[in-house]
Amino acid sequence: MKARFLDPSEVARAYRDPLSLVSLAVDLVPVIAVFAFGWGATPLVALYWLENLVIGAFTILRMIGTALDSFFSLAMALFMVPFFFLHYGMFCFVHGIFIRAFAAGEDGGAFEPVSLVHWALGTAPEMLWFVAAIIVVSALYYAFDFLWRGEYKASNPQQEMFSPYGRIVTLHIAILLGAGVAFSLNEPLAGVLLLIFIRVVFGMFQAVQRHRKRDARMEASPSVVGDDA
């Protein structure tokens, strides 16, 4: 694809897909949390960390789902799913320790995986609702893009296994940039809004990339179900 990421026409095409619009709405919901519920940096980064866990769970489902089109993919998945579970789980565990210490200023307490989940869920009374929204959007993408539109036919366990890591790196960068703005300007709200902005831009990038891949699949196989864009 030769089109640039910020080409307005390509972004507009990507957001003709109702799923992209729903995903954008969920990405923007933290703005409501900040202004309506008084969220600061701690519950926000906890939410994004919990989103990593949700993405990891659906990545496992996607790895297994590739077996619908290939017995070889099933054999790969049987080996790679346990590896991904351990590797990605450890990655998220270390990341969780980092954000708990960095965002909440806590360097003690129990750092078992379950205790980190309990901590993240307890950072705001509304947290469960926001996590539920993320789960619903992820489930919709899995059902419509991956299964109904046939994305599993053009994928494999190895490709799916590596897909979530870029998001974690982006979140790390966003946390550091947000903290830098907050401390340098003495404006915590500015840092929090910057973190949300980076997350939204990353979501837009994902939407455009998703649309590009769908176009490529449709060109390769006209029988693949597409959207009306």
PDB file of C-alpha atoms in Angstrom:
ATOM      1  CA  MET A   1       0.000   0.000   0.000  1.00  0.00           C
ATOM      2  CA  LYS A   2       1.435   3.333  -1.089  1.00  0.00           C
ATOM      3  CA  ALA A   3      -1.017   5.535   0.825  1.00  0.00           C
ATOM      4  CA  ARG A   4       0.336   7.376   3.807  1.00  0.00           C
ATOM      5  CA  PHE A   5      -1.000   6.754   7.285  1.00  0.00           C
ATOM      6  CA  LEU A   6      -2.235  10.329   7.723  1.00  0.00           C
ATOM      7  CA  ASP A   7      -3.829  10.494   4.290  1.00  0.00           C
ATOM      8  CA  PRO A   8      -7.306  11.836   5.233  1.00  0.00           C
ATOM      9  CA  SER A   9      -9.042   9.765   2.563  1.00  0.00           C
ATOM     10  CA  GLU A  10      -7.491   6.542   3.846  1.00  0.00           C
ATOM     11  CA  VAL A  11      -8.334   7.367   7.448  1.00  0.00           C
ATOM     12  CA  ALA A  12     -11.900   8.186   6.380  1.00  0.00           C
ATOM     13  CA  ARG A  13     -12.195   4.845   4.590  1.00  0.00           C
ATOM     14  CA  ALA A  14     -10.943   2.997   7.639  1.00  0.00           C
ATOM     15  CA  TYR A  15     -13.574   4.666   9.802  1.00  0.00           C
ATOM     16  CA  ARG A  16     -16.435   3.804   7.506  1.00  0.00           C
ATOM     17  CA  ASP A  17     -16.197   0.427   9.175  1.00  0.00           C
ATOM     18  CA  PRO A  18     -18.591   0.503  12.185  1.00  0.00           C
ATOM     19  CA  LEU A  19     -16.143  -1.597  14.204  1.00  0.00           C
ATOM     20  CA  SER A  20     -13.458   1.045  13.784  1.00  0.00           C
ATOM     21  CA  LEU A  21     -15.872   3.695  15.023  1.00  0.00           C
ATOM     22  CA  VAL A  22     -16.806   1.601  18.054  1.00  0.00           C
ATOM     23  CA  SER A  23     -13.122   1.040  18.796  1.00  0.00           C
ATOM     24  CA  LEU A  24     -12.419   4.781  18.509  1.00  0.00           C
ATOM     25  CA  ALA A  25     -15.277   5.515  20.908  1.00  0.00           C
ATOM     26  CA  VAL A  26     -13.839   3.101  23.463  1.00  0.00           C
ATOM     27  CA  ASP A  27     -10.380   4.646  23.025  1.00  0.00           C
ATOM     28  CA  LEU A  28     -11.894   8.077  23.791  1.00  0.00           C
ATOM     29  CA  VAL A  29     -13.913   6.913  26.803  1.00  0.00           C
ATOM     30  CA  PRO A  30     -10.997   7.577  29.215  1.00  0.00           C
ATOM     31  CA  VAL A  31     -11.504  11.292  28.495  1.00  0.00           C
ATOM     32  CA  ILE A  32     -14.909  10.921  30.151  1.00  0.00           C
ATOM     33  CA  ALA A  33     -13.266   9.088  33.036  1.00  0.00           C
ATOM     34  CA  VAL A  34     -10.830  11.953  33.543  1.00  0.00           C
ATOM     35  CA  PHE A  35     -13.395  14.761  33.526  1.00  0.00           C
ATOM     36  CA  ALA A  36     -16.495  12.996  34.883  1.00  0.00           C
ATOM     37  CA  PHE A  37     -14.923  10.650  37.428  1.00  0.00           C
ATOM     38  CA  GLY A  38     -11.725  12.499  38.251  1.00  0.00           C
ATOM     39  CA  TRP A  39      -9.347   9.830  36.984  1.00  0.00           C
ATOM     40  CA  GLY A  40      -5.653  10.597  37.235  1.00  0.00           C
ATOM     41  CA  ALA A  41      -2.629   8.790  35.850  1.00  0.00           C
ATOM     42  CA  THR A  42      -2.872   5.749  38.140  1.00  0.00           C
ATOM     43  CA  PRO A  43      -6.253   4.330  37.045  1.00  0.00           C
ATOM     44  CA  LEU A  44      -5.541   5.303  33.440  1.00  0.00           C
ATOM     45  CA  VAL A  45      -2.306   3.337  33.125  1.00  0.00           C
ATOM     46  CA  ALA A  46      -3.928   0.521  35.130  1.00  0.00           C
ATOM     47  CA  LEU A  47      -6.718   0.426  32.535  1.00  0.00           C
ATOM     48  CA  TYR A  48      -4.229   0.250  29.665  1.00  0.00           C
ATOM     49  CA  TRP A  49      -2.340  -2.512  31.467  1.00  0.00           C
ATOM     50  CA  LEU A  50      -5.555  -4.496  31.912  1.00  0.00           C
ATOM     51  CA  GLU A  51      -6.229  -3.946  28.214  1.00  0.00           C
ATOM     52  CA  ASN A  52      -2.905  -5.654  27.525  1.00  0.00           C
ATOM     53  CA  LEU A  53      -4.193  -8.713  29.379  1.00  0.00           C
ATOM     54  CA  VAL A  54      -7.406  -8.716  27.351  1.00  0.00           C
ATOM     55  CA  ILE A  55      -5.426  -8.418  24.126  1.00  0.00           C
ATOM     56  CA  GLY A  56      -3.202 -11.294  25.226  1.00  0.00           C
ATOM     57  CA  ALA A  57      -6.227 -13.511  25.844  1.00  0.00           C
ATOM     58  CA  PHE A  58      -7.687 -12.757  22.420  1.00  0.00           C
ATOM     59  CA  THR A  59      -4.279 -13.279  20.832  1.00  0.00           C
ATOM     60  CA  ILE A  60      -4.355 -16.828  22.163  1.00  0.00           C
ATOM     61  CA  LEU A  61      -7.840 -17.260  20.668  1.00  0.00           C
ATOM     62  CA  ARG A  62      -6.551 -15.935  17.342  1.00  0.00           C
ATOM     63  CA  MET A  63      -3.569 -18.288  17.417  1.00  0.00           C
ATOM     64  CA  ILE A  64      -5.910 -21.211  18.005  1.00  0.00           C
ATOM     65  CA  GLY A  65      -8.372 -19.885  15.411  1.00  0.00           C
ATOM     66  CA  THR A  66      -5.805 -20.083  12.622  1.00  0.00           C
ATOM     67  CA  ALA A  67      -6.165 -23.862  12.926  1.00  0.00           C
ATOM     68  CA  LEU A  68      -9.596 -23.552  11.292  1.00  0.00           C
ATOM     69  CA  ASP A  69      -7.858 -23.212   7.938  1.00  0.00           C
ATOM     70  CA  SER A  70      -4.767 -25.352   8.395  1.00  0.00           C
ATOM     71  CA  PHE A  71      -3.822 -28.476  10.317  1.00  0.00           C
ATOM     72  CA  PHE A  72      -0.238 -27.210  10.241  1.00  0.00           C
ATOM     73  CA  SER A  73      -1.391 -24.084  12.072  1.00  0.00           C
ATOM     74  CA  LEU A  74      -2.982 -26.300  14.706  1.00  0.00           C
ATOM     75  CA  ALA A  75       0.328 -28.093  15.231  1.00  0.00           C
ATOM     76  CA  MET A  76       2.102 -24.742  15.494  1.00  0.00           C
ATOM     77  CA  ALA A  77      -0.498 -23.400  17.907  1.00  0.00           C
ATOM     78  CA  LEU A  78      -0.151 -26.392  20.241  1.00  0.00           C
ATOM     79  CA  PHE A  79       3.525 -25.527  20.637  1.00  0.00           C
ATOM     80  CA  MET A  80       3.387 -21.729  20.474  1.00  0.00           C
ATOM     81  CA  VAL A  81       0.361 -20.963  22.682  1.00  0.00           C
ATOM     82  CA  PRO A  82       2.048 -22.203  25.896  1.00  0.00           C
ATOM     83  CA  PHE A  83       5.219 -20.320  24.931  1.00  0.00           C
ATOM     84  CA  PHE A  84       3.248 -17.131  24.253  1.00  0.00           C
ATOM     85  CA  PHE A  85       1.326 -17.520  27.503  1.00  0.00           C
ATOM     86  CA  LEU A  86       4.547 -17.700  29.516  1.00  0.00           C
ATOM     87  CA  HIS A  87       6.505 -15.090  27.563  1.00  0.00           C
ATOM     88  CA  TYR A  88       3.724 -12.533  27.147  1.00  0.00           C
ATOM     89  CA  GLY A  89       2.508 -13.219  30.682  1.00  0.00           C
ATOM     90  CA  MET A  90       5.962 -12.477  32.079  1.00  0.00           C
ATOM     91  CA  PHE A  91       6.196  -9.388  29.877  1.00  0.00           C
ATOM     92  CA  CYS A  92       2.888  -8.093  31.241  1.00  0.00           C
ATOM     93  CA  PHE A  93       3.873  -9.028  34.791  1.00  0.00           C
ATOM     94  CA  VAL A  94       7.068  -6.974  34.629  1.00  0.00           C
ATOM     95  CA  HIS A  95       5.186  -4.177  32.902  1.00  0.00           C
ATOM     96  CA  GLY A  96       2.573  -4.283  35.662  1.00  0.00           C
ATOM     97  CA  ILE A  97       5.226  -3.969  38.347  1.00  0.00           C
ATOM     98  CA  PHE A  98       6.699  -1.018  36.455  1.00  0.00           C
ATOM     99  CA  ILE A  99       3.448   0.909  36.109  1.00  0.00           C
ATOM    100  CA  ARG A 100       2.404   0.191  39.696  1.00  0.00           C
ATOM    101  CA  ALA A 101       5.685   1.573  40.989  1.00  0.00           C
ATOM    102  CA  PHE A 102       5.828   4.402  38.446  1.00  0.00           C
ATOM    103  CA  ALA A 103       2.230   5.584  38.402  1.00  0.00           C
ATOM    104  CA  ALA A 104       1.158   4.800  41.944  1.00  0.00           C
ATOM    105  CA  GLY A 105       4.506   5.381  43.627  1.00  0.00           C
ATOM    106  CA  GLU A 106       4.346   1.958  45.243  1.00  0.00           C
ATOM    107  CA  ASP A 107       7.502  -0.099  45.517  1.00  0.00           C
ATOM    108  CA  GLY A 108       6.315  -2.554  48.105  1.00  0.00           C
ATOM    109  CA  GLY A 109       3.470  -4.952  48.641  1.00  0.00           C
ATOM    110  CA  ALA A 110       2.762  -8.241  46.977  1.00  0.00           C
ATOM    111  CA  PHE A 111       3.712  -8.400  43.334  1.00  0.00           C
ATOM    112  CA  GLU A 112       2.120 -11.706  42.395  1.00  0.00           C
ATOM    113  CA  PRO A 113       0.199 -11.591  39.088  1.00  0.00           C
ATOM    114  CA  VAL A 114      -3.173 -11.919  40.836  1.00  0.00           C
ATOM    115  CA  SER A 115      -2.350  -9.098  43.251  1.00  0.00           C
ATOM    116  CA  LEU A 116      -1.434  -6.839  40.318  1.00  0.00           C
ATOM    117  CA  VAL A 117      -4.794  -7.544  38.664  1.00  0.00           C
ATOM    118  CA  HIS A 118      -6.605  -6.804  41.932  1.00  0.00           C
ATOM    119  CA  TRP A 119      -4.623  -3.597  42.304  1.00  0.00           C
ATOM    120  CA  ALA A 120      -5.421  -2.469  38.757  1.00  0.00           C
ATOM    121  CA  LEU A 121      -9.131  -3.242  39.093  1.00  0.00           C
ATOM    122  CA  GLY A 122      -9.249  -1.401  42.399  1.00  0.00           C
ATOM    123  CA  THR A 123      -7.704   1.854  41.168  1.00  0.00           C
ATOM    124  CA  ALA A 124     -11.156   3.252  40.274  1.00  0.00           C
ATOM    125  CA  PRO A 125     -14.742   2.204  41.074  1.00  0.00           C
ATOM    126  CA  GLU A 126     -15.673   2.387  37.377  1.00  0.00           C
ATOM    127  CA  MET A 127     -12.776   0.216  36.210  1.00  0.00           C
ATOM    128  CA  LEU A 128     -14.819  -2.938  35.559  1.00  0.00           C
ATOM    129  CA  TRP A 129     -17.123  -1.097  33.166  1.00  0.00           C
ATOM    130  CA  PHE A 130     -14.219   0.198  31.099  1.00  0.00           C
ATOM    131  CA  VAL A 131     -12.558  -3.214  30.991  1.00  0.00           C
ATOM    132  CA  ALA A 132     -15.885  -4.765  29.954  1.00  0.00           C
ATOM    133  CA  ALA A 133     -16.098  -2.296  27.044  1.00  0.00           C
ATOM    134  CA  ILE A 134     -12.609  -3.326  25.904  1.00  0.00           C
ATOM    135  CA  ILE A 135     -13.573  -7.003  26.093  1.00  0.00           C
ATOM    136  CA  VAL A 136     -16.718  -6.385  24.029  1.00  0.00           C
ATOM    137  CA  VAL A 137     -14.795  -4.536  21.296  1.00  0.00           C
ATOM    138  CA  SER A 138     -12.112  -7.249  21.205  1.00  0.00           C
ATOM    139  CA  ALA A 139     -14.802  -9.925  20.935  1.00  0.00           C
ATOM    140  CA  LEU A 140     -16.474  -8.055  18.063  1.00  0.00           C
ATOM    141  CA  TYR A 141     -13.213  -7.829  16.156  1.00  0.00           C
ATOM    142  CA  TYR A 142     -12.561 -11.508  16.751  1.00  0.00           C
ATOM    143  CA  ALA A 143     -16.046 -12.516  15.596  1.00  0.00           C
ATOM    144  CA  PHE A 144     -16.392 -10.220  12.575  1.00  0.00           C
ATOM    145  CA  ASP A 145     -12.861  -9.548  11.316  1.00  0.00           C
ATOM    146  CA  PHE A 146     -11.065 -12.716  12.278  1.00  0.00           C
ATOM    147  CA  LEU A 147     -13.807 -15.312  11.812  1.00  0.00           C
ATOM    148  CA  TRP A 148     -16.581 -13.931   9.580  1.00  0.00           C
ATOM    149  CA  ARG A 149     -14.367 -11.885   7.253  1.00  0.00           C
ATOM    150  CA  GLY A 150     -11.886 -14.739   7.080  1.00  0.00           C
ATOM    151  CA  GLU A 151      -8.818 -13.075   8.548  1.00  0.00           C
ATOM    152  CA  TYR A 152      -7.757 -16.420  10.031  1.00  0.00           C
ATOM    153  CA  LYS A 153      -7.179 -17.751   6.509  1.00  0.00           C
ATOM    154  CA  ALA A 154      -4.346 -15.282   5.895  1.00  0.00           C
ATOM    155  CA  SER A 155      -2.697 -15.625   9.291  1.00  0.00           C
ATOM    156  CA  ASN A 156      -0.733 -18.147  11.330  1.00  0.00           C
ATOM    157  CA  PRO A 157       0.133 -18.654  15.018  1.00  0.00           C
ATOM    158  CA  GLN A 158       3.580 -17.073  14.686  1.00  0.00           C
ATOM    159  CA  GLN A 159       2.205 -13.904  13.085  1.00  0.00           C
ATOM    160  CA  GLU A 160      -0.493 -13.572  15.728  1.00  0.00           C
ATOM    161  CA  MET A 161       1.941 -14.250  18.569  1.00  0.00           C
ATOM    162  CA  PHE A 162       4.080 -11.182  17.835  1.00  0.00           C
ATOM    163  CA  SER A 163       1.217  -8.771  17.140  1.00  0.00           C
ATOM    164  CA  PRO A 164       0.568  -7.436  20.712  1.00  0.00           C
ATOM    165  CA  TYR A 165       4.113  -6.416  21.626  1.00  0.00           C
ATOM    166  CA  GLY A 166       4.172  -3.157  19.684  1.00  0.00           C
ATOM    167  CA  ARG A 167       1.264  -1.891  21.742  1.00  0.00           C
ATOM    168  CA  ILE A 168       3.088  -2.500  25.043  1.00  0.00           C
ATOM    169  CA  VAL A 169       6.150  -0.614  23.775  1.00  0.00           C
ATOM    170  CA  THR A 170       3.883   2.252  22.690  1.00  0.00           C
ATOM    171  CA  LEU A 171       2.275   2.352  26.125  1.00  0.00           C
ATOM    172  CA  HIS A 172       5.694   2.496  27.803  1.00  0.00           C
ATOM    173  CA  ILE A 173       6.660   5.455  25.646  1.00  0.00           C
ATOM    174  CA  ALA A 174       3.319   7.155  26.323  1.00  0.00           C
ATOM    175  CA  ILE A 175       3.727   6.752  30.097  1.00  0.00           C
ATOM    176  CA  LEU A 176       7.209   8.259  30.011  1.00  0.00           C
ATOM    177  CA  LEU A 177       6.129  11.155  27.781  1.00  0.00           C
ATOM    178  CA  GLY A 178       3.023  11.809  29.847  1.00  0.00           C
ATOM    179  CA  ALA A 179       5.029  11.791  33.058  1.00  0.00           C
ATOM    180  CA  GLY A 180       7.603  14.116  31.516  1.00  0.00           C
ATOM    181  CA  VAL A 181       4.921  16.633  30.553  1.00  0.00           C
ATOM    182  CA  ALA A 182       3.239  16.380  33.944  1.00  0.00           C
ATOM    183  CA  PHE A 183       6.461  16.980  35.857  1.00  0.00           C
ATOM    184  CA  SER A 184       7.973  19.620  33.579  1.00  0.00           C
ATOM    185  CA  LEU A 185       4.798  21.715  33.394  1.00  0.00           C
ATOM    186  CA  ASN A 186       3.535  20.780  36.843  1.00  0.00           C
ATOM    187  CA  GLU A 187       0.267  19.896  35.115  1.00  0.00           C
ATOM    188  CA  PRO A 188      -0.830  16.304  35.865  1.00  0.00           C
ATOM    189  CA  LEU A 189      -3.924  16.721  33.677  1.00  0.00           C
ATOM    190  CA  ALA A 190      -1.782  17.584  30.650  1.00  0.00           C
ATOM    191  CA  GLY A 191       0.254  14.408  31.111  1.00  0.00           C
ATOM    192  CA  VAL A 192      -2.872  12.273  31.430  1.00  0.00           C
ATOM    193  CA  LEU A 193      -4.434  13.792  28.309  1.00  0.00           C
ATOM    194  CA  LEU A 194      -1.193  13.278  26.393  1.00  0.00           C
ATOM    195  CA  LEU A 195      -1.252   9.606  27.370  1.00  0.00           C
ATOM    196  CA  ILE A 196      -4.824   9.283  26.070  1.00  0.00           C
ATOM    197  CA  PHE A 197      -3.908  11.163  22.886  1.00  0.00           C
ATOM    198  CA  ILE A 198      -1.003   8.815  22.130  1.00  0.00           C
ATOM    199  CA  ARG A 199      -3.240   5.815  22.749  1.00  0.00           C
ATOM    200  CA  VAL A 200      -5.925   7.201  20.413  1.00  0.00           C
ATOM    201  CA  VAL A 201      -3.406   7.916  17.645  1.00  0.00           C
ATOM    202  CA  PHE A 202      -2.055   4.381  18.004  1.00  0.00           C
ATOM    203  CA  GLY A 203      -5.619   3.086  17.716  1.00  0.00           C
ATOM    204  CA  MET A 204      -6.087   5.097  14.502  1.00  0.00           C
ATOM    205  CA  PHE A 205      -2.880   3.611  13.138  1.00  0.00           C
ATOM    206  CA  GLN A 206      -4.215   0.138  13.917  1.00  0.00           C
ATOM    207  CA  ALA A 207      -7.516   0.925  12.179  1.00  0.00           C
ATOM    208  CA  VAL A 208      -5.747   2.066   9.014  1.00  0.00           C
ATOM    209  CA  GLN A 209      -3.431  -0.949   9.054  1.00  0.00           C
ATOM    210  CA  ARG A 210      -6.407  -3.256   9.554  1.00  0.00           C
ATOM    211  CA  HIS A 211      -8.131  -1.735   6.556  1.00  0.00           C
ATOM    212  CA  ARG A 212      -4.996  -2.026   4.421  1.00  0.00           C
ATOM    213  CA  LYS A 213      -4.651  -5.703   5.268  1.00  0.00           C
ATOM    214  CA  ARG A 214      -8.317  -6.283   4.456  1.00  0.00           C
ATOM    215  CA  ASP A 215      -7.893  -4.601   1.069  1.00  0.00           C
ATOM    216  CA  ALA A 216      -4.846  -6.769   0.375  1.00  0.00           C
ATOM    217  CA  ARG A 217      -6.759  -9.934   1.280  1.00  0.00           C
ATOM    218  CA  MET A 218      -9.674  -8.954  -0.954  1.00  0.00           C
ATOM    219  CA  GLU A 219      -7.320  -8.281  -3.873  1.00  0.00           C
ATOM    220  CA  ALA A 220      -5.683 -11.659  -3.365  1.00  0.00           C
ATOM    221  CA  SER A 221      -8.987 -13.471  -2.858  1.00  0.00           C
ATOM    222  CA  PRO A 222     -12.148 -11.698  -4.086  1.00  0.00           C
ATOM    223  CA  SER A 223     -14.293 -14.259  -2.257  1.00  0.00           C
ATOM    224  CA  VAL A 224     -13.186 -12.908   1.134  1.00  0.00           C
ATOM    225  CA  VAL A 225     -15.994 -11.019   2.884  1.00  0.00           C
ATOM    226  CA  GLY A 226     -15.289  -7.290   3.059  1.00  0.00           C
ATOM    227  CA  ASP A 227     -16.998  -4.127   4.157  1.00  0.00           C
ATOM    228  CA  ASP A 228     -18.852  -1.514   2.160  1.00  0.00           C
ATOM    229  CA  ALA A 229     -16.002   0.980   2.180  1.00  0.00           C
TER     230      ALA A 229
END
